[in-house]
Amino acid sequence: MADDTPAGFRPSRRGLLAGAGALAVGCPFAAAAASARVADAPAADRAAEAQRVPPFGPHQAGIVTPRPANGLVASFDVLAESPEALERLLRRLTERIAFLTRGGATETLDPRLPPADSGILGPEISPDALTITVSLGASLFADRDWLAPLAPRQLRAMDAFPNDALDARQCHGDIAVQICANGQDTVLHALRDIIKQMPDQMILRWMQAGSVPVVAPAADGTTASARNLMGFRDGSANPDSAEGALMDRVVWAGAPEPAWARGGSYQVVRLIRMYVERWDRTPLREQERDFGRTKITGAPLDRPGGTEADVPDYAADPEGRVTPLGSHIRRANPRTADTARNLILRRPFNYANGVTRNGQLDQGLLFICWQADLQAGFVAVQNRLNGEPMEEYFQPVGGGYFFALPGIRDADDFLGSQLVRQLRQPTPDKA
Amino acid sequence: MTRSTLPLTAALALAALAHAPAAQARDASLDLVGPITDYKIWVADELDQLVADTGAFTRAVKAGDLETARALYAPTRVHYEMVEPVAELFADLDGAIDAREDDFEAGPTDPGFTGFHRIEYGLWHEGSTDGLAPIADKLLADVTDLDQRIAGLTFPPETVVGGAATLMEEVAATKVSGEEDRYSHTDLWDFRGNVDGAQKIVALTRPLIEADEPAFLAKVDENFGTIDTILAKYREGEGFVSYDKLSNHDRVVVQAAVNTLAEDLSTLRGKLGVD
């Protein structure tokens, strides 16, 4: 509105892009030179902005749905001191999730009042593949007599493993809200909306935001795993989230859990600080032997000319001469019949927070994984990893164990409705 | 859900009827003259008290009476906390009186670090009144100067009405962690002062919105009540126990009440039509 450029002088964004495309045929640099201005925002990808991930279904979105480029986990303390208050909180969260993931116009108020929306996405919110996933922490149950009997079977405060240096200010919480979207602004907008809309129900405890590098698909249509900040592809051996039966076994909580919890999932969040300067000063061969894959392609060490999709043959290498027994991927997943039940679905983000007091980069991994069985999943895997050579280069400093509520069935349902229903029963089913 | 912005003429018409709809700003009117006058009198009383108490406090500091100085620190500065929205209008004095070591690149030893918190640093962190005399003299001179400047000030309506939210923002941003009085842990006094200051502003403007905003006022009262109840649990003698005694649960409850009041009171200017 305050644009004082004479009308007709400044091309519209659409015209500009079309023009750029036409000019690019003849001279790839001419268009940029003619049109680029410092004040112009980076060009948006309208198709990406319009992507909508439905928040409804048997499971929450943001678990087996594709991982977009940005994500965060925010942990909150909860005020609810009665089943009614908890229901109000869950209904309110559901309303915000339904609105934010659908997108649309923000509310306009009298300008003498504070605006209803932070405005960082403008007056019209694009869905931008936004997902908001809500998980409950052990303290939510343990601190409330009326809720404690309904706790998921294995939910507890996050264990402190031998290599952990946990900072209490970055651990645990009553509720974890995972927010993912294509754009960082969309993620931050959703977080600010929830904080502004629910000040009387939840208090922010800690938050970690991260991102995943975008990777161009190869000619054959496959997309390689994104790299973490150690420069390795991360997620090569992840179970295929498109295989429903596999996800039913690996990710979604079933019969052992209380009835209300089925269709949910255990979420493990770990803030893993990486000592990246030191890592970058480590010989490549040692990096690869510590990790267990080649750095460039992610191929297993016994298939160095292959791809990350190739499966290492540990049976042919029982003494670990090629893939060391202590290497990260071999400890994490020894690929024996016995360890098949330890599969987890990883969905992490890289983070970069600035500089430590020692003048080193504060970078690492916002590790997030999902499993039907916490003990057989993350805990078993981490217990095998304890003492791995790579521990020299990273240290977990925070995080928590949470349990993702089952999905919001449809627009008439709300998050945790089954839990609330069971709370209302005179004799709670302790399952 | 979208509410269109009322044209000014329509807003004036509605204000004339004294029935502006909820969440809709009403017209500023002469109604605020009374509350602002009353507020100024209240502030003047608090500042008189601040000057008198700072006199006693700084005398104890200069006399090397560590115990008395420590005892007078929190009850003296609470008067400043109560009137902070107005006191902050004079940024030079606010910095000199109430800055914290974080405000200085060199931290607590920065020569520019003066005022209550510099003396607090000496009394508790260093456990001594040594070297504090010049800072005590300056503090007394600064609060006296503040008293005189505010006496001659025309109170801006937006500062008075917006002050209720400002005080809650103050608590939310600087008090909850215990960083305000990090050496003495007397944060609950400051807390009480900020909340009293906000409650005063709500009380003075209440008659103007009572008819139109009963739900808003009920919610504000409920949250003030939550804070009152919890702070009362931590009373000790004339004051409060150390901030580190506040349980995690109570901190969360107070924090939620403060954040909710900050949200709700941020609409008070609009509700009173003060731009």
XYZ file of C-alpha atoms in Angstrom, chain A residues 14-429:
416
model
C 3.250 -13.088 -11.721
C 4.182 -11.093 -14.801
C 7.732 -10.915 -13.606
C 7.987 -14.669 -13.199
C 6.399 -15.335 -16.575
C 8.758 -12.867 -18.168
C 11.705 -14.454 -16.464
C 10.719 -17.819 -17.866
C 10.449 -16.475 -21.379
C 13.720 -14.607 -21.224
C 15.555 -17.505 -19.671
C 15.329 -19.387 -22.935
C 17.579 -16.913 -24.677
C 19.761 -15.637 -21.870
C 19.622 -17.157 -18.413
C 21.035 -14.089 -16.642
C 19.177 -11.329 -18.386
C 15.937 -11.825 -16.492
C 17.584 -11.823 -13.096
C 19.612 -8.761 -13.910
C 16.560 -6.875 -15.124
C 14.209 -7.780 -12.295
C 16.106 -8.638 -9.126
C 15.684 -6.140 -6.330
C 16.958 -6.316 -2.803
C 13.514 -5.488 -1.474
C 11.784 -8.313 -3.313
C 10.859 -11.262 -1.139
C 12.171 -14.644 -2.237
C 9.708 -16.100 -4.750
C 7.090 -18.293 -3.148
C 6.201 -21.751 -4.325
C 2.436 -21.439 -4.628
C 1.912 -25.177 -5.025
C 3.804 -25.855 -1.807
C 1.906 -23.124 0.033
C -1.388 -24.638 -1.027
C -0.510 -28.137 0.186
C -2.980 -29.249 2.770
C -2.426 -32.224 5.096
C -5.785 -33.191 6.570
C -5.656 -33.257 10.368
C -8.399 -35.900 10.504
C -8.151 -39.681 10.452
C -7.462 -42.666 12.695
C -4.003 -41.290 13.480
C -2.690 -37.780 13.936
C -0.931 -36.145 11.007
C 2.774 -35.406 11.380
C 3.839 -38.962 12.191
C 3.730 -41.045 8.999
C 2.890 -38.085 6.755
C 5.857 -36.806 4.690
C 8.323 -34.694 6.630
C 8.341 -31.124 5.301
C 11.388 -28.838 5.426
C 10.681 -27.271 8.816
C 9.573 -28.471 12.216
C 9.690 -27.808 15.907
C 8.749 -29.428 19.163
C 7.351 -27.220 21.922
C 6.828 -28.670 25.383
C 4.238 -27.143 27.680
C 3.183 -27.366 31.312
C -0.555 -27.795 31.565
C -2.913 -26.044 33.967
C -5.865 -28.429 33.739
C -6.808 -29.706 37.197
C -10.022 -31.518 36.289
C -11.333 -33.733 33.489
C -13.495 -30.825 32.331
C -10.492 -28.502 32.142
C -8.515 -31.113 30.218
C -11.389 -31.537 27.787
C -11.572 -27.758 27.274
C -7.839 -27.715 26.528
C -8.047 -30.587 24.037
C -11.058 -29.081 22.300
C -9.363 -25.709 22.046
C -6.205 -27.261 20.628
C -8.320 -29.154 18.109
C -10.026 -25.922 17.001
C -6.698 -24.193 16.430
C -5.298 -27.232 14.589
C -8.371 -27.420 12.360
C -8.133 -23.728 11.484
C -4.382 -23.452 11.057
C -4.008 -26.580 8.904
C -6.926 -25.563 6.686
C -5.801 -21.942 6.350
C -7.959 -18.990 5.467
C -8.516 -15.372 6.397
C -7.451 -14.164 9.815
C -9.904 -12.323 11.998
C -10.001 -8.540 11.594
C -10.551 -6.474 14.724
C -10.874 -2.786 15.445
C -7.371 -1.319 15.008
C -7.474 0.124 18.503
C -7.333 -3.451 19.781
C -4.341 -5.772 19.459
C -4.723 -7.766 16.229
C -6.193 -11.252 16.563
C -3.306 -12.799 14.643
C 0.441 -12.187 14.719
C 0.195 -11.318 11.033
C 3.479 -12.975 10.116
C 1.763 -14.879 7.293
C -0.275 -11.898 6.200
C -4.060 -11.657 6.281
C -4.586 -14.935 4.443
C -3.002 -18.048 5.936
C -1.808 -20.729 3.524
C -1.859 -24.284 4.850
C 1.706 -24.908 3.581
C 1.570 -28.639 4.502
C 1.200 -27.677 8.173
C 0.733 -30.488 10.672
C 0.325 -30.106 14.426
C 0.786 -33.266 16.465
C -0.112 -33.381 20.153
C 1.488 -35.805 22.605
C 1.076 -36.232 26.350
C 3.935 -36.466 28.855
C 4.197 -38.707 31.898
C 3.886 -35.768 34.323
C 0.436 -34.899 32.962
C -0.804 -38.254 34.256
C 1.409 -38.673 37.327
C 0.531 -35.266 38.807
C -3.236 -35.824 38.543
C -4.923 -38.581 40.577
C -7.950 -38.646 38.270
C -5.794 -39.137 35.201
C -2.986 -41.356 36.509
C -4.894 -44.665 36.153
C -5.302 -44.058 32.416
C -1.626 -43.467 31.620
C -0.198 -45.316 28.628
C 1.436 -48.476 29.884
C 5.066 -47.533 29.239
C 4.936 -43.749 29.520
C 7.485 -42.369 31.979
C 9.885 -39.468 32.317
C 12.686 -39.730 29.794
C 15.584 -41.909 30.935
C 19.015 -40.362 31.382
C 21.391 -42.507 29.323
C 25.122 -42.698 30.085
C 26.196 -40.166 27.438
C 23.392 -37.702 28.264
C 24.064 -34.314 29.855
C 20.461 -33.333 30.416
C 19.499 -29.742 31.128
C 16.354 -29.757 33.268
C 15.083 -26.656 31.461
C 14.988 -28.577 28.190
C 13.453 -31.818 29.405
C 10.042 -33.434 29.810
C 6.720 -31.560 29.956
C 2.990 -32.259 30.269
C 2.227 -31.825 26.568
C 4.458 -31.780 23.513
C 3.246 -30.022 20.391
C 5.107 -30.918 17.209
C 4.585 -28.426 14.402
C 5.821 -29.121 10.869
C 5.362 -27.205 7.599
C 7.100 -26.334 4.366
C 8.030 -22.861 5.574
C 9.619 -21.846 8.866
C 7.259 -18.877 9.120
C 4.269 -21.206 8.960
C 5.699 -23.255 11.822
C 6.423 -20.205 13.967
C 3.044 -18.682 13.169
C 1.259 -21.785 14.417
C 3.282 -21.827 17.629
C 2.559 -18.154 18.320
C -1.108 -18.705 17.601
C -1.347 -21.533 20.126
C 0.548 -19.566 22.773
C -1.642 -16.495 22.224
C -4.903 -18.428 22.131
C -4.300 -20.638 25.163
C -2.434 -18.593 27.802
C -4.704 -19.790 30.593
C -4.295 -23.472 29.700
C -0.657 -24.113 28.802
C 2.712 -22.565 29.664
C 5.660 -22.965 27.317
C 8.440 -24.961 28.946
C 10.994 -25.469 26.160
C 11.069 -25.383 22.394
C 13.453 -26.504 19.689
C 13.010 -25.678 16.032
C 14.825 -27.318 13.164
C 14.870 -27.911 9.453
C 15.633 -30.574 6.896
C 17.622 -29.797 3.766
C 15.474 -30.081 0.674
C 16.703 -32.719 -1.778
C 15.967 -32.727 -5.483
C 14.551 -36.035 -6.742
C 16.868 -38.109 -8.921
C 16.139 -38.842 -12.580
C 14.507 -42.144 -11.644
C 12.074 -40.367 -9.324
C 13.615 -41.550 -6.055
C 14.684 -39.053 -3.424
C 17.755 -39.640 -1.270
C 17.589 -39.223 2.501
C 18.376 -35.723 3.726
C 21.716 -35.149 5.436
C 22.144 -34.342 9.090
C 24.673 -31.786 10.306
C 27.386 -34.426 10.448
C 27.072 -34.562 6.674
C 25.649 -38.083 6.560
C 22.349 -39.155 5.079
C 19.952 -39.711 7.968
C 17.017 -42.082 7.665
C 18.391 -44.556 5.113
C 17.078 -47.618 6.961
C 13.811 -46.052 8.132
C 10.827 -48.395 7.756
C 8.619 -47.403 4.831
C 5.912 -45.110 6.184
C 3.752 -45.881 3.140
C 3.371 -49.523 4.213
C 0.269 -49.478 6.365
C 0.724 -52.942 7.833
C 4.323 -52.175 8.778
C 3.264 -48.919 10.433
C 0.550 -50.800 12.335
C 3.257 -53.015 13.755
C 6.078 -50.479 14.255
C 4.378 -47.149 14.970
C 0.781 -47.414 16.143
C -0.022 -48.424 19.704
C -2.364 -51.375 19.938
C -3.897 -53.868 22.317
C -1.521 -53.661 25.290
C -2.411 -49.998 25.718
C -5.577 -48.605 27.339
C -8.479 -48.574 24.878
C -8.381 -44.787 24.494
C -4.719 -44.879 23.448
C -4.929 -47.293 20.532
C -3.963 -45.609 17.307
C -1.617 -43.309 19.179
C 2.149 -43.671 19.297
C 5.069 -43.238 21.656
C 7.120 -40.208 20.704
C 10.723 -39.830 21.772
C 12.253 -36.379 21.405
C 15.965 -35.902 21.966
C 17.914 -32.674 21.612
C 21.283 -33.997 20.509
C 24.073 -31.452 20.459
C 26.770 -32.274 17.904
C 30.398 -31.206 18.298
C 30.591 -30.304 14.650
C 33.991 -28.580 14.660
C 35.595 -31.691 16.100
C 33.665 -33.917 13.711
C 34.874 -31.849 10.770
C 38.444 -32.432 11.998
C 37.985 -36.211 11.995
C 39.420 -38.266 9.098
C 36.788 -39.273 6.602
C 37.523 -42.989 6.940
C 37.059 -42.786 10.710
C 33.784 -40.867 10.275
C 32.538 -43.577 7.932
C 33.631 -46.413 10.200
C 32.011 -44.734 13.223
C 28.794 -44.219 11.334
C 28.865 -47.405 9.259
C 28.052 -45.871 5.880
C 29.873 -43.999 3.150
C 29.483 -40.281 3.549
C 28.831 -39.258 -0.051
C 26.119 -41.715 -1.040
C 25.082 -43.319 2.231
C 25.838 -46.767 0.785
C 26.727 -49.442 3.333
C 30.453 -50.022 3.724
C 30.221 -53.490 2.192
C 28.552 -52.016 -0.906
C 30.636 -48.832 -1.316
C 29.647 -48.453 -4.947
C 25.960 -48.913 -4.200
C 23.309 -46.669 -2.746
C 21.849 -46.020 0.690
C 19.010 -48.380 -0.247
C 21.381 -51.365 -0.331
C 21.200 -53.590 2.713
C 24.485 -54.410 4.470
C 25.258 -58.100 4.831
C 26.391 -58.363 8.430
C 26.254 -62.169 8.330
C 29.113 -62.099 5.834
C 31.073 -59.786 8.139
C 30.636 -61.342 11.608
C 33.790 -59.747 13.056
C 33.015 -56.301 11.752
C 36.059 -55.983 9.515
C 34.128 -53.984 6.946
C 31.306 -52.509 9.023
C 32.671 -52.268 12.578
C 30.553 -53.938 15.243
C 30.559 -50.650 17.166
C 29.447 -48.511 14.232
C 26.300 -46.488 14.688
C 24.087 -48.208 12.148
C 25.183 -51.694 13.110
C 24.467 -51.140 16.794
C 21.212 -49.316 16.059
C 19.910 -52.038 13.775
C 21.900 -55.298 13.766
C 19.348 -56.691 11.290
C 18.905 -59.988 13.108
C 15.594 -61.796 13.450
C 15.616 -60.876 17.122
C 16.090 -57.146 16.595
C 13.370 -56.729 13.950
C 11.004 -55.898 16.797
C 13.167 -52.875 17.696
C 12.277 -50.920 14.554
C 11.376 -47.260 15.044
C 10.249 -44.553 12.633
C 12.632 -41.598 12.736
C 11.464 -38.145 11.672
C 14.188 -35.736 12.850
C 15.142 -32.150 12.062
C 18.543 -30.441 12.133
C 18.951 -27.464 14.428
C 21.400 -24.552 14.597
C 21.086 -22.373 17.691
C 24.065 -20.053 17.670
C 27.298 -20.227 19.634
C 28.206 -21.832 22.961
C 30.158 -20.088 25.714
C 33.209 -21.918 24.418
C 32.876 -20.285 21.038
C 31.683 -23.416 19.288
C 28.616 -23.816 17.126
C 25.528 -24.991 18.974
C 24.219 -27.354 16.332
C 22.679 -30.760 16.400
C 19.687 -32.935 15.802
C 16.120 -32.505 16.987
C 15.723 -36.270 17.045
C 12.121 -37.444 16.892
C 11.084 -41.060 16.619
C 7.792 -42.921 16.808
C 7.030 -46.435 17.990
C 4.223 -48.645 19.194
C 6.345 -49.976 22.039
C 8.686 -47.567 23.820
C 10.800 -50.228 25.491
C 11.199 -52.449 22.427
C 11.654 -49.373 20.257
C 13.816 -46.401 21.188
C 14.932 -47.650 24.607
C 16.242 -50.950 23.222
C 17.978 -49.178 20.347
C 19.546 -46.544 22.600
C 20.743 -49.204 25.050
C 22.580 -50.887 22.188
C 24.047 -47.529 21.125
C 25.346 -46.627 24.596
C 29.121 -46.436 24.427
C 29.325 -46.237 20.615
C 32.488 -44.549 19.278
C 30.442 -41.674 17.803
C 29.479 -40.536 21.317
C 32.673 -38.498 21.306
C 31.051 -36.204 18.798
C 27.598 -35.617 20.255
C 25.729 -35.320 23.521
C 21.979 -35.416 24.203
C 21.015 -32.384 26.316
C 17.224 -32.510 26.456
C 13.968 -33.964 25.212
C 11.299 -36.203 26.606
C 9.080 -39.236 26.223
C 5.532 -38.469 25.105
C 2.507 -40.333 23.826
C 0.764 -39.009 20.727
C -2.999 -39.066 21.077
C -4.927 -41.114 18.512
C -6.224 -39.180 15.528
C -9.065 -36.690 15.325
C -11.665 -38.808 13.525
C -13.435 -36.005 11.709
C -14.506 -32.394 12.084
C -16.959 -33.332 14.847
C -14.354 -35.139 16.918
C -11.622 -33.654 19.096
C -8.159 -34.741 20.182
C -8.253 -37.230 23.029
C -12.025 -37.633 22.917
C -11.660 -41.325 23.826
C -9.539 -40.418 26.837
C -12.094 -37.859 27.966
C -14.880 -40.385 27.493
C -13.071 -42.893 29.689
C -12.484 -40.230 32.327
C -16.210 -39.647 32.488
C -16.951 -43.298 33.236
C -17.613 -43.931 36.913
C -15.047 -46.744 37.073
C -12.113 -45.999 34.827
C -10.920 -48.887 32.724
